[in-house]
mmCIF file of C-alpha atoms and ligand atoms in Angstrom:
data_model
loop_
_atom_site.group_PDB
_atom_site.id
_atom_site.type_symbol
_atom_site.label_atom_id
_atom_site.label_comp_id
_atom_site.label_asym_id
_atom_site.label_seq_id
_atom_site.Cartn_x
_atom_site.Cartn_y
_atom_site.Cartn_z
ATOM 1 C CA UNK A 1147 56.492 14.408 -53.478
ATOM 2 C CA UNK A 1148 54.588 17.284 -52.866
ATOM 3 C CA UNK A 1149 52.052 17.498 -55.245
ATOM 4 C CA UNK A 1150 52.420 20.643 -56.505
ATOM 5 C CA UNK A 1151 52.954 21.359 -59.995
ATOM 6 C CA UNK A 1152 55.041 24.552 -58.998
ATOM 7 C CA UNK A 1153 56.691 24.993 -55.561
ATOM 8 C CA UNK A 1154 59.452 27.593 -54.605
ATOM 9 C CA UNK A 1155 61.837 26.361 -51.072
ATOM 10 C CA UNK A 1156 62.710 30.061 -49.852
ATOM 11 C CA UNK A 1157 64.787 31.318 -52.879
ATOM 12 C CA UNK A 1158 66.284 34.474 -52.005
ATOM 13 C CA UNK A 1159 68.116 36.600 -55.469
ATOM 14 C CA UNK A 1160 70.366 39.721 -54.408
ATOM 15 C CA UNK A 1161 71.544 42.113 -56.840
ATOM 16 C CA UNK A 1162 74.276 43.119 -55.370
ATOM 17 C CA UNK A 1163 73.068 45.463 -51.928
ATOM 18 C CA UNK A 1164 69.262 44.789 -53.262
ATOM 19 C CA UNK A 1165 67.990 41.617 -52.293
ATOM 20 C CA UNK A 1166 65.120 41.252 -55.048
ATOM 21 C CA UNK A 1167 63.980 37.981 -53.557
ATOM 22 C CA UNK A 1168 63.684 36.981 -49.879
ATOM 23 C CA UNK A 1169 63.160 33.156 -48.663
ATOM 24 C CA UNK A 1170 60.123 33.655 -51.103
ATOM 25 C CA UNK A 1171 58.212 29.922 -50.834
ATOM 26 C CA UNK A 1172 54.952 29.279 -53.457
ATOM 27 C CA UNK A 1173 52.630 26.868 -53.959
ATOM 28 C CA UNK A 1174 50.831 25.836 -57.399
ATOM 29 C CA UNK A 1175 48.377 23.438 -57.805
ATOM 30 C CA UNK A 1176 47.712 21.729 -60.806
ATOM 31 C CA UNK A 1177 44.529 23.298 -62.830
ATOM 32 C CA UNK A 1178 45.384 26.508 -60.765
ATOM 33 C CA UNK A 1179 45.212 29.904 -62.023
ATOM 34 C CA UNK A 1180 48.097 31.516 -59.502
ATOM 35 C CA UNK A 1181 47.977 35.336 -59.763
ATOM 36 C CA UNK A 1182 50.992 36.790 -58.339
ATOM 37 C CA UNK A 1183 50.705 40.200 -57.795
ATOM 38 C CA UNK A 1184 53.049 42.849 -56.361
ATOM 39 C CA UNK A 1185 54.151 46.495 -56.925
ATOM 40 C CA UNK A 1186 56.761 47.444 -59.665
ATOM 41 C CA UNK A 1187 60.019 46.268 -57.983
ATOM 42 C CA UNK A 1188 58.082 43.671 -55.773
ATOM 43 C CA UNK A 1189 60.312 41.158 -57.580
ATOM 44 C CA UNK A 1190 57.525 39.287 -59.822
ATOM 45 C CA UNK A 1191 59.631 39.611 -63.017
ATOM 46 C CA UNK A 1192 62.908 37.823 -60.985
ATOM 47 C CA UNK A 1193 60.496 35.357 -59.652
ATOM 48 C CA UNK A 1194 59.129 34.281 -63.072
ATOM 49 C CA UNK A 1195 62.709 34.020 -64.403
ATOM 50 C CA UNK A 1196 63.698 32.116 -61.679
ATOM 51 C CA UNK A 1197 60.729 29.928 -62.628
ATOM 52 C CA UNK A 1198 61.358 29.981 -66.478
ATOM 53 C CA UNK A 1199 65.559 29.113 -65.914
ATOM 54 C CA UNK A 1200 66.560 32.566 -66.641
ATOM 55 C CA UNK A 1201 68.346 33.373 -63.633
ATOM 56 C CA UNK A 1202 69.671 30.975 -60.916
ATOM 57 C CA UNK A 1203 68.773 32.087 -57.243
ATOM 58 C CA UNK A 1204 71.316 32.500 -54.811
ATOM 59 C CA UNK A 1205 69.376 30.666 -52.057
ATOM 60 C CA UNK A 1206 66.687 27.624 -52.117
ATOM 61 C CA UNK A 1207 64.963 25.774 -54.634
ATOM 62 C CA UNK A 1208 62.867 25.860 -57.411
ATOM 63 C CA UNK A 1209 60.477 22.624 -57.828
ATOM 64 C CA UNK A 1210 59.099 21.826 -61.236
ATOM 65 C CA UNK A 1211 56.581 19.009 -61.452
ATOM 66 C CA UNK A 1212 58.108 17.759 -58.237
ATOM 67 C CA UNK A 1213 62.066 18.107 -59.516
ATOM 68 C CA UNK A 1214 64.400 20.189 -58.122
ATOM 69 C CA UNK A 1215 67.827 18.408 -59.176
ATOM 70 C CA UNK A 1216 69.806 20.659 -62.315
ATOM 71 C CA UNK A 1217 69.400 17.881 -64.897
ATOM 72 C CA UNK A 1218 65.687 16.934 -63.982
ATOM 73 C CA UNK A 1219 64.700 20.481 -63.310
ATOM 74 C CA UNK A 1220 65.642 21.321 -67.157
ATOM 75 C CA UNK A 1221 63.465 18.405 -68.202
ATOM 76 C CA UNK A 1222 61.105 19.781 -66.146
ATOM 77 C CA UNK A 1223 61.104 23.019 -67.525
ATOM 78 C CA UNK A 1224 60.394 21.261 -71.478
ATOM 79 C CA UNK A 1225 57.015 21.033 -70.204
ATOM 80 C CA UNK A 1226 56.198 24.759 -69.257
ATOM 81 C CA UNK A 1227 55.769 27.702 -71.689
ATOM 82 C CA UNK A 1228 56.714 31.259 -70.315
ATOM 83 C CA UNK A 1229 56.584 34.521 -71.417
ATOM 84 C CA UNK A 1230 58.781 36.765 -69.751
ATOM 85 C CA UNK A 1231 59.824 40.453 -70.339
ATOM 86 C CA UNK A 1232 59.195 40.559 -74.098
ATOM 87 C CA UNK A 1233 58.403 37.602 -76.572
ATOM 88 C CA UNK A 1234 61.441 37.728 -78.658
ATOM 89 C CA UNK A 1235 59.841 37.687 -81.314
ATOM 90 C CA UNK A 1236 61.596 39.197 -85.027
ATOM 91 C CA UNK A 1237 59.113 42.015 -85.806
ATOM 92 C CA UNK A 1238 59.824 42.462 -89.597
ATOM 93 C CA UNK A 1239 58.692 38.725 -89.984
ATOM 94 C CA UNK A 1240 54.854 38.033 -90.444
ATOM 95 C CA UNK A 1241 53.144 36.088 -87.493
ATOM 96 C CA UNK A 1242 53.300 32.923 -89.258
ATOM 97 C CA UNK A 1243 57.294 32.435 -89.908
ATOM 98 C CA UNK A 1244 57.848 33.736 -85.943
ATOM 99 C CA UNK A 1245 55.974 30.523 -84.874
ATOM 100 C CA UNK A 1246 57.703 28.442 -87.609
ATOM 101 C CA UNK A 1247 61.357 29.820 -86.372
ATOM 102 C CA UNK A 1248 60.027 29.067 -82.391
ATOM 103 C CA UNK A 1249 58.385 25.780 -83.453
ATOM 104 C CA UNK A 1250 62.063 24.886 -85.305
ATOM 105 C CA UNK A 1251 63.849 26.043 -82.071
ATOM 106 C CA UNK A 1252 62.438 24.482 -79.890
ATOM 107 C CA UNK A 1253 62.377 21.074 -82.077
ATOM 108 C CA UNK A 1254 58.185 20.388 -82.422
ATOM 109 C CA UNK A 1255 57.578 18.272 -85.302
ATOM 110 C CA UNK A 1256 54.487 19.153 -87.135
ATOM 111 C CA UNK A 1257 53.908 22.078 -89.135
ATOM 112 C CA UNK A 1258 50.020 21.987 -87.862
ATOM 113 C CA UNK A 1259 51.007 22.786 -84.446
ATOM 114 C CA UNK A 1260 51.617 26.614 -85.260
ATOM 115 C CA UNK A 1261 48.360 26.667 -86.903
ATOM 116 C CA UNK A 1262 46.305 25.183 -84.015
ATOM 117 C CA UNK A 1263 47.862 27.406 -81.652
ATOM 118 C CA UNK A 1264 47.521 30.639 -84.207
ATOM 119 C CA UNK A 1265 43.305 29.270 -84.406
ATOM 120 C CA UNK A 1266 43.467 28.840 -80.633
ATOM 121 C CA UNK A 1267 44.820 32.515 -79.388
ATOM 122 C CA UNK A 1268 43.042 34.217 -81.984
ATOM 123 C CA UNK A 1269 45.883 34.895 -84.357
ATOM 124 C CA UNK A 1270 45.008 32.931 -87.663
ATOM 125 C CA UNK A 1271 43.538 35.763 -89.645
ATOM 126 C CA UNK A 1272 46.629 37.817 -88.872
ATOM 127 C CA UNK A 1273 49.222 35.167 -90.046
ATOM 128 C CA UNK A 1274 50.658 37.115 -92.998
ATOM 129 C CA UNK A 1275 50.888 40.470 -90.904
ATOM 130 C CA UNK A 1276 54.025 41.958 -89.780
ATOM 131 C CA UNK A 1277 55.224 41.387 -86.171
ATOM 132 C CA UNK A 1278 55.439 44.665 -85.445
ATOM 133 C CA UNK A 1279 52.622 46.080 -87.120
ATOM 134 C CA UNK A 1280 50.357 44.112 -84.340
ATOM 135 C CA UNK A 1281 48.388 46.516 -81.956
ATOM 136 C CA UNK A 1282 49.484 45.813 -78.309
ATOM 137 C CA UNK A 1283 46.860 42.905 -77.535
ATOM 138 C CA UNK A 1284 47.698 40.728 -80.708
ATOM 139 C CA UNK A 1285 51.109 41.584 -79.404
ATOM 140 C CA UNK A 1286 50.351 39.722 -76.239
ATOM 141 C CA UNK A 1287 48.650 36.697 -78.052
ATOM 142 C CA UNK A 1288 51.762 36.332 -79.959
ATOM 143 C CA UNK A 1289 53.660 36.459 -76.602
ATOM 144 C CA UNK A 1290 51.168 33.557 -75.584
ATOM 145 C CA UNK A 1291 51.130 31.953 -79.088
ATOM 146 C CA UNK A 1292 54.673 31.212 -78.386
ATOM 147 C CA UNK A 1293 54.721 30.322 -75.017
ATOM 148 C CA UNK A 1294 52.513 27.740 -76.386
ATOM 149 C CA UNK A 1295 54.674 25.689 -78.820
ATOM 150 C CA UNK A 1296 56.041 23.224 -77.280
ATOM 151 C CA UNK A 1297 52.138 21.876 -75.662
ATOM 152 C CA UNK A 1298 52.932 23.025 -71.803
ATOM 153 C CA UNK A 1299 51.597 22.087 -68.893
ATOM 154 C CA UNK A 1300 52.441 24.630 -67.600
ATOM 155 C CA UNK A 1301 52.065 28.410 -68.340
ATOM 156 C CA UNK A 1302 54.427 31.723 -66.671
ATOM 157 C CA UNK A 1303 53.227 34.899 -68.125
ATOM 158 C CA UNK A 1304 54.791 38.202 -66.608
ATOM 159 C CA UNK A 1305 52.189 40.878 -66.660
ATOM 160 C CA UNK A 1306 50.459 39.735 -69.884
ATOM 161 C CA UNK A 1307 47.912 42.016 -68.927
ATOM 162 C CA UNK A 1308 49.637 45.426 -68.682
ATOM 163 C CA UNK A 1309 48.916 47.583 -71.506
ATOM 164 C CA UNK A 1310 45.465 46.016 -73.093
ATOM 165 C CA UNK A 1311 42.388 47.722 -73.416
ATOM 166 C CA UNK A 1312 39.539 47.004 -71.193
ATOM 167 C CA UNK A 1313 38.222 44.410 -74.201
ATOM 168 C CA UNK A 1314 41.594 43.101 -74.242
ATOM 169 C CA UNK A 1315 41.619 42.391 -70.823
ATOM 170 C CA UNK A 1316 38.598 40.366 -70.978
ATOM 171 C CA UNK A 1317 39.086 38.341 -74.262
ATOM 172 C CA UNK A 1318 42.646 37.061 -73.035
ATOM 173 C CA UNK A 1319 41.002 36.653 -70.120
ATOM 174 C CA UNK A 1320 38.862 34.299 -71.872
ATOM 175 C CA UNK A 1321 41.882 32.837 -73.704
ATOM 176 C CA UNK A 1322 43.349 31.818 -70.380
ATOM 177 C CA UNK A 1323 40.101 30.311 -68.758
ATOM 178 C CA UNK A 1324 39.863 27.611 -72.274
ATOM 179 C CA UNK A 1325 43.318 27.221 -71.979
ATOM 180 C CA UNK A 1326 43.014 26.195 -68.219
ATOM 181 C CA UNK A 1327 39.796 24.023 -68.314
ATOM 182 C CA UNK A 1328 39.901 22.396 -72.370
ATOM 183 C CA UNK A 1329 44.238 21.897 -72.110
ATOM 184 C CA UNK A 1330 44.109 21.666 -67.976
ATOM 185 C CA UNK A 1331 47.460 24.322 -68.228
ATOM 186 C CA UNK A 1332 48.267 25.907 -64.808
ATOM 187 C CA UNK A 1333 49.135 29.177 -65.635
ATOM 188 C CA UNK A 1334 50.664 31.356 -63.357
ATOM 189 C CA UNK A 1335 50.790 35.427 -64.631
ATOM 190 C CA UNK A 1336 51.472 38.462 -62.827
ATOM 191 C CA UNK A 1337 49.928 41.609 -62.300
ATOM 192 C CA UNK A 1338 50.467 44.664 -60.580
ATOM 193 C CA UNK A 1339 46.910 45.227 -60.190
ATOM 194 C CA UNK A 1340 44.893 42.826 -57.950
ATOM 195 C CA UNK A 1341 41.434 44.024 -60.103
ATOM 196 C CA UNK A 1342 42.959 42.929 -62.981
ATOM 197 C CA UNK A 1343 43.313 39.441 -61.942
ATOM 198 C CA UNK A 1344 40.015 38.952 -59.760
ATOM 199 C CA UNK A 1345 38.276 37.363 -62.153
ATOM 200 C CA UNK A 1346 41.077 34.997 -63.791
ATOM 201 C CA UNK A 1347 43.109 33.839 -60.996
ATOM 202 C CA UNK A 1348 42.156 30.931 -58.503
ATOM 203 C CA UNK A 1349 44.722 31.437 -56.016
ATOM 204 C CA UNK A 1350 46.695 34.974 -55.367
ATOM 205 C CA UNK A 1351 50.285 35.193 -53.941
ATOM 206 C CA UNK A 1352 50.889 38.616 -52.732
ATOM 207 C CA UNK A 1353 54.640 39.664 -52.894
ATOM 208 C CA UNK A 1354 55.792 43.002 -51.087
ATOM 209 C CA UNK A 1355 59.474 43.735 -51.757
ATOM 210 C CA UNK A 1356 60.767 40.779 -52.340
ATOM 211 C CA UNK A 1357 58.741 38.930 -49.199
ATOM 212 C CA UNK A 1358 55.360 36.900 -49.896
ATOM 213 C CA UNK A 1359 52.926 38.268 -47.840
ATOM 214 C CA UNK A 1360 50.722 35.612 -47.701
ATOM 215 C CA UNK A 1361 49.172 32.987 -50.465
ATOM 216 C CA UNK A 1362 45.270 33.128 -50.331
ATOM 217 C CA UNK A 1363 42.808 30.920 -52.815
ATOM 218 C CA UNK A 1364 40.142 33.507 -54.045
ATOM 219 C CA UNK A 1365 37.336 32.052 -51.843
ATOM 220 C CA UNK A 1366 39.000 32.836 -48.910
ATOM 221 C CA UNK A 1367 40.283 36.086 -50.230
ATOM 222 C CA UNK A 1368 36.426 36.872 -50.977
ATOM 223 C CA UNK A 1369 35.204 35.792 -47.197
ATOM 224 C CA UNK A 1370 37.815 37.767 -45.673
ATOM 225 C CA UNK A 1371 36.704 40.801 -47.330
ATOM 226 C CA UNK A 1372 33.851 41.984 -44.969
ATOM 227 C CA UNK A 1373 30.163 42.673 -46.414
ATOM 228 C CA UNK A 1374 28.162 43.920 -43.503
ATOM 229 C CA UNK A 1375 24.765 45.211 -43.591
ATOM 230 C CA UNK A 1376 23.741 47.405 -40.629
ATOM 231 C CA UNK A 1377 20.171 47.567 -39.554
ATOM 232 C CA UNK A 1378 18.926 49.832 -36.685
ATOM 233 C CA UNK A 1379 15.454 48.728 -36.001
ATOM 234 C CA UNK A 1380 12.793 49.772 -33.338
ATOM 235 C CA UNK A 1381 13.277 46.506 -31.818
ATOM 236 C CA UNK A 1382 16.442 44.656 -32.598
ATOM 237 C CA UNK A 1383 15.402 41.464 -30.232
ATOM 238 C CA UNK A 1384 12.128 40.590 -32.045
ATOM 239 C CA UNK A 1385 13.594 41.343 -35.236
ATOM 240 C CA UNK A 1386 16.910 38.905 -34.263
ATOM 241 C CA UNK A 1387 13.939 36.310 -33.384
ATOM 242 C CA UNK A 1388 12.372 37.280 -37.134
ATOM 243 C CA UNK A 1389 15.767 36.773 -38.845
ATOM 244 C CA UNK A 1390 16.131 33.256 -36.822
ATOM 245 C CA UNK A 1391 12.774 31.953 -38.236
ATOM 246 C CA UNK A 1392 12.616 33.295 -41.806
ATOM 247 C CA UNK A 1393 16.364 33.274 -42.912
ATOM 248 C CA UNK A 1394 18.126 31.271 -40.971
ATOM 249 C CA UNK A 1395 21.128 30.585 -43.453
ATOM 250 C CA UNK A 1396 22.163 34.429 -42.350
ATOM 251 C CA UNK A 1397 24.512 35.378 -39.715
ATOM 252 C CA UNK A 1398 23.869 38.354 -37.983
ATOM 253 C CA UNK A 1399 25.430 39.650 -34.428
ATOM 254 C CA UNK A 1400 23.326 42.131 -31.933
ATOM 255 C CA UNK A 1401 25.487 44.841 -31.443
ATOM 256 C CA UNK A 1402 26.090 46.733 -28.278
ATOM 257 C CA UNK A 1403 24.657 49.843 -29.417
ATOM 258 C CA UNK A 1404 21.592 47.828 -30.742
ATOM 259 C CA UNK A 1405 22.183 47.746 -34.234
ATOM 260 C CA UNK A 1406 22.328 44.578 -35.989
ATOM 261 C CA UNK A 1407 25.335 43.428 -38.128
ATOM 262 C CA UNK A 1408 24.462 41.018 -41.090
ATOM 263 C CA UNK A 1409 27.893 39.602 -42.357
ATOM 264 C CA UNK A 1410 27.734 38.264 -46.148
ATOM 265 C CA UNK A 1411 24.070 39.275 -46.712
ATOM 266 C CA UNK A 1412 22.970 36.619 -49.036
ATOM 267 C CA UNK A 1413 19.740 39.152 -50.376
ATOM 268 C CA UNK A 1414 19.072 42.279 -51.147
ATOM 269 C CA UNK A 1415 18.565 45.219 -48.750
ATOM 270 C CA UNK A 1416 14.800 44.931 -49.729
ATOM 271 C CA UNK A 1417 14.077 41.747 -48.350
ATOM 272 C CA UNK A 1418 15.616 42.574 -44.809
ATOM 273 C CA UNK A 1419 13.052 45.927 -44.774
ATOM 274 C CA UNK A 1420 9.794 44.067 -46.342
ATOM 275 C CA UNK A 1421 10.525 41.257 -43.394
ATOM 276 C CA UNK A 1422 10.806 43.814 -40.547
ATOM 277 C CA UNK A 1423 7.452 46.156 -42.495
ATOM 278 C CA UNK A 1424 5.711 42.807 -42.526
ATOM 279 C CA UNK A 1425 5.867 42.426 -38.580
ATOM 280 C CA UNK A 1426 5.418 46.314 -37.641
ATOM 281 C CA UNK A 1427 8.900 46.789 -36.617
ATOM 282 C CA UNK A 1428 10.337 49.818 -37.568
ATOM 283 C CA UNK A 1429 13.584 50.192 -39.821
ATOM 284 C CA UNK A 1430 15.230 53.387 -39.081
ATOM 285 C CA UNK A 1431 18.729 53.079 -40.529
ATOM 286 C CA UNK A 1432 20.491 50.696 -42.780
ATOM 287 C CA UNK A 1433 24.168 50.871 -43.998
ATOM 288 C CA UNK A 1434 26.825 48.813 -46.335
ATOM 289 C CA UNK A 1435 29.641 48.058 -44.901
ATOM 290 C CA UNK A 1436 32.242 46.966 -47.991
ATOM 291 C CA UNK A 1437 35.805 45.893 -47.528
ATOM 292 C CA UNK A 1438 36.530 45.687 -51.740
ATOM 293 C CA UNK A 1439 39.689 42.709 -52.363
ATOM 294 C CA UNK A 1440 41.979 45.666 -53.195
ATOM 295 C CA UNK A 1441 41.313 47.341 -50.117
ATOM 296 C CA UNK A 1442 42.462 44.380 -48.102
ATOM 297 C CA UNK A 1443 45.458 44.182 -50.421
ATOM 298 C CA UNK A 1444 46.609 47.975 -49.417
ATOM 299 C CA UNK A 1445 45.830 46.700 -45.549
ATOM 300 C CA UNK A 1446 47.924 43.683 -45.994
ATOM 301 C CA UNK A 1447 50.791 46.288 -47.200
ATOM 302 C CA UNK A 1448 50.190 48.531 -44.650
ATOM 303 C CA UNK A 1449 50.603 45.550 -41.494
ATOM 304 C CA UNK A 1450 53.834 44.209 -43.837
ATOM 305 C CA UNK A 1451 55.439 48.025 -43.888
ATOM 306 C CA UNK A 1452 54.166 47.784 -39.412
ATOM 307 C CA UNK A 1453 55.443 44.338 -38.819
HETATM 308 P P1 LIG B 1504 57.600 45.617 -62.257
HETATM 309 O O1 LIG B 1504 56.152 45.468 -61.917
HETATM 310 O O2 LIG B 1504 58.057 47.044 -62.258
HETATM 311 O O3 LIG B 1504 58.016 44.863 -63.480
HETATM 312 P P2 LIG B 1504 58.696 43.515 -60.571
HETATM 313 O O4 LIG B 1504 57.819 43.187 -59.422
HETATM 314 O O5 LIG B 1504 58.648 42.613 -61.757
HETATM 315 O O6 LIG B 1504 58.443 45.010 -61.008
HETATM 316 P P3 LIG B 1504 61.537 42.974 -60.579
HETATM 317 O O7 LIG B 1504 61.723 43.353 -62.013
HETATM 318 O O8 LIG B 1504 61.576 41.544 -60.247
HETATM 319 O O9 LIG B 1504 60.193 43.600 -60.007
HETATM 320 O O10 LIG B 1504 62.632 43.746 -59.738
HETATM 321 C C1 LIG B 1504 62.769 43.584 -58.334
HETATM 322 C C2 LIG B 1504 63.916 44.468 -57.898
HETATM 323 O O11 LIG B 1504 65.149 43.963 -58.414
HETATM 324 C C3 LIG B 1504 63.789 45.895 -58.389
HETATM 325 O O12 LIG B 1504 64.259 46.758 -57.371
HETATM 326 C C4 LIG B 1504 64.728 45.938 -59.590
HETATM 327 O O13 LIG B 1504 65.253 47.226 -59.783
HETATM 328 C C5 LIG B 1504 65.799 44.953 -59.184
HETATM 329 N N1 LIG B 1504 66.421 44.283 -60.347
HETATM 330 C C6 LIG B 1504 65.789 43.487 -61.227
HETATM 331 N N2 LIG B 1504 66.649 43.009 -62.143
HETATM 332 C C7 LIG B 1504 67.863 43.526 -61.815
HETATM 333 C C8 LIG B 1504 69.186 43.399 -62.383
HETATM 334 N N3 LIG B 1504 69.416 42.631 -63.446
HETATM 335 N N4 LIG B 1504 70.190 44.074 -61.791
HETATM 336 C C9 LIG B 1504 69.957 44.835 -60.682
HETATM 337 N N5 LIG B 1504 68.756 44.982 -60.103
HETATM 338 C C10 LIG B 1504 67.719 44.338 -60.661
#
């Protein structure tokens, strides 16, 4: 077994001429947060739905808690909650009988389960409200709400992001760290916007019409993005010698025309300048260098539309 609480084999989906999905293989992790992000017609939305048993692909297989067979791969799926496209929720009804019908559906014994989850996402003091009276971010709890019912696992959320306010963003964001570290759900959600996800996701899976680019945990992600600080001194040797005595957890490089390249300064610009002042060596120039995690996003697009 592989380990992994979500794992796509190279599924490929056509629609007809379009081939949506192609030999796409992901990982997930248990305790992840996998952010999958991708343009509009990237093919996140037929990914998730291959994920969530809406649509079969034509090619390879999807892995659920190690099962890939039909039969086990349904029982699988019993143990994840998605929310894909739109909730389905009935919008004349109030907040509470929507959970009641899903918790019926989907056969949950307990009445208190649709409470705890209504507490939980922030809904309880809008249980007698309309549906479709909900602004768009208790629209998106709801969506969550009912993607909860049925205690998952194991979370899919297509772009459950898009739309919400810049407080939104950050109290679902919220929502999905307690979810992740008090239930221990992975949750994989998409985004079209790699920003929108850099503080919530733990892994990123970038998809480019219908190919994964490449799968990156956001550690790595962050050290590949380059933070240089250039520093043009009177006398880059002595001041190399300086930076090897006093701060020798930094990496710097000499280069050719004399400056000196800190990568992944660890302090601020100050402390660099006080350090050269305090040995009568001369700072003459000093310059960021930023590579920002969306910027090596648009690269990454840019070598996939090259290759
Ligand atoms: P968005 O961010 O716009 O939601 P997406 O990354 O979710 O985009 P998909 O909805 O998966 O992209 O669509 C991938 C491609 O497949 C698009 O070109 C889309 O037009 C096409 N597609 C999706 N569903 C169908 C369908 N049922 N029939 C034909 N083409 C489809």
């Amino acid at each position: 077994m592989s380990g992994y609480v979500i794992e796509t084999r190279k599924i490929t989906k056509k629609y007809g001429s379009l081939t949506a999905l192609d030999q796409v293989s992901i990982h997930v992790g248990r305790g992840e947060i996998y952010g999958l992000i991708g343009d509009n017609g990237a093919g996140k939305t037929t990914l998730l739905k291959a994920l969530a048993g809406l649509i079969w692909p034509d090619h390879g297989d999807v892995v659920i808690l190690g099962r890939h067979e039909e039969k086990a791969l349904g029982q699988s799926r019993r143990q994840m909650g998605a929310m894909v496209e739109h909730a389905g929720y009935f919008p004349k009804l109030s907040v509470e009988k929507n959970m009641e019908y899903f918790r019926i559906l989907k056969g949950i014994p307990g009445k208190n389960r649709s409470e705890d989850i209504l507490r939980l996402t922030g809904l309880w003091d809008r249980r007698k409200s309309k549906c479709g009276d909900l602004s768009m971010g208790m629209k998106q709890r709801l969506g969550l709400a009912i993607a909860m019912i049925g205690e998952p696992q194991i979370l899919i959320l297509d772009e459950p992001i898009n739309g919400l306010d810049p407080s939104g963003i950050i109290e679902f964001r919220q929502l999905l760290h307690r979810l992740n570290e008090e239930k221990n759900i992975t949750i994989l959600l998409s985004s079209h916007i790699l920003s929108e996800l850099e503080q919530t996701a733990t892994i990123f899976g970038f998809l480019n019409k219908g190919k994964l680019m490449e799968e990156i945990p956001i550690q790595t992600l962050r050290e590949k993005c380059f933070d240089d600080l250039i520093i043009t001194v009177t006398d880059p040797q002595t001041y190399a010698a300086l930076l090897d005595r006093h701060c020798s957890h930094e990496h710097y490089t000499i280069m050719p025309d004399h400056t000196i390249r800190l990568a992944h300064p660890t302090q601020g610009a100050e402390v660099y300048s006080k350090l050269a002042a305090d040995h009568g060596i001369l700072i003459t120039g000093m310059e960021r260098h930023q590579q920002s995690l969306e910027n090596y996003y648009m690269q990454l697009k840019e070598d996939a539309c090259h290759a």
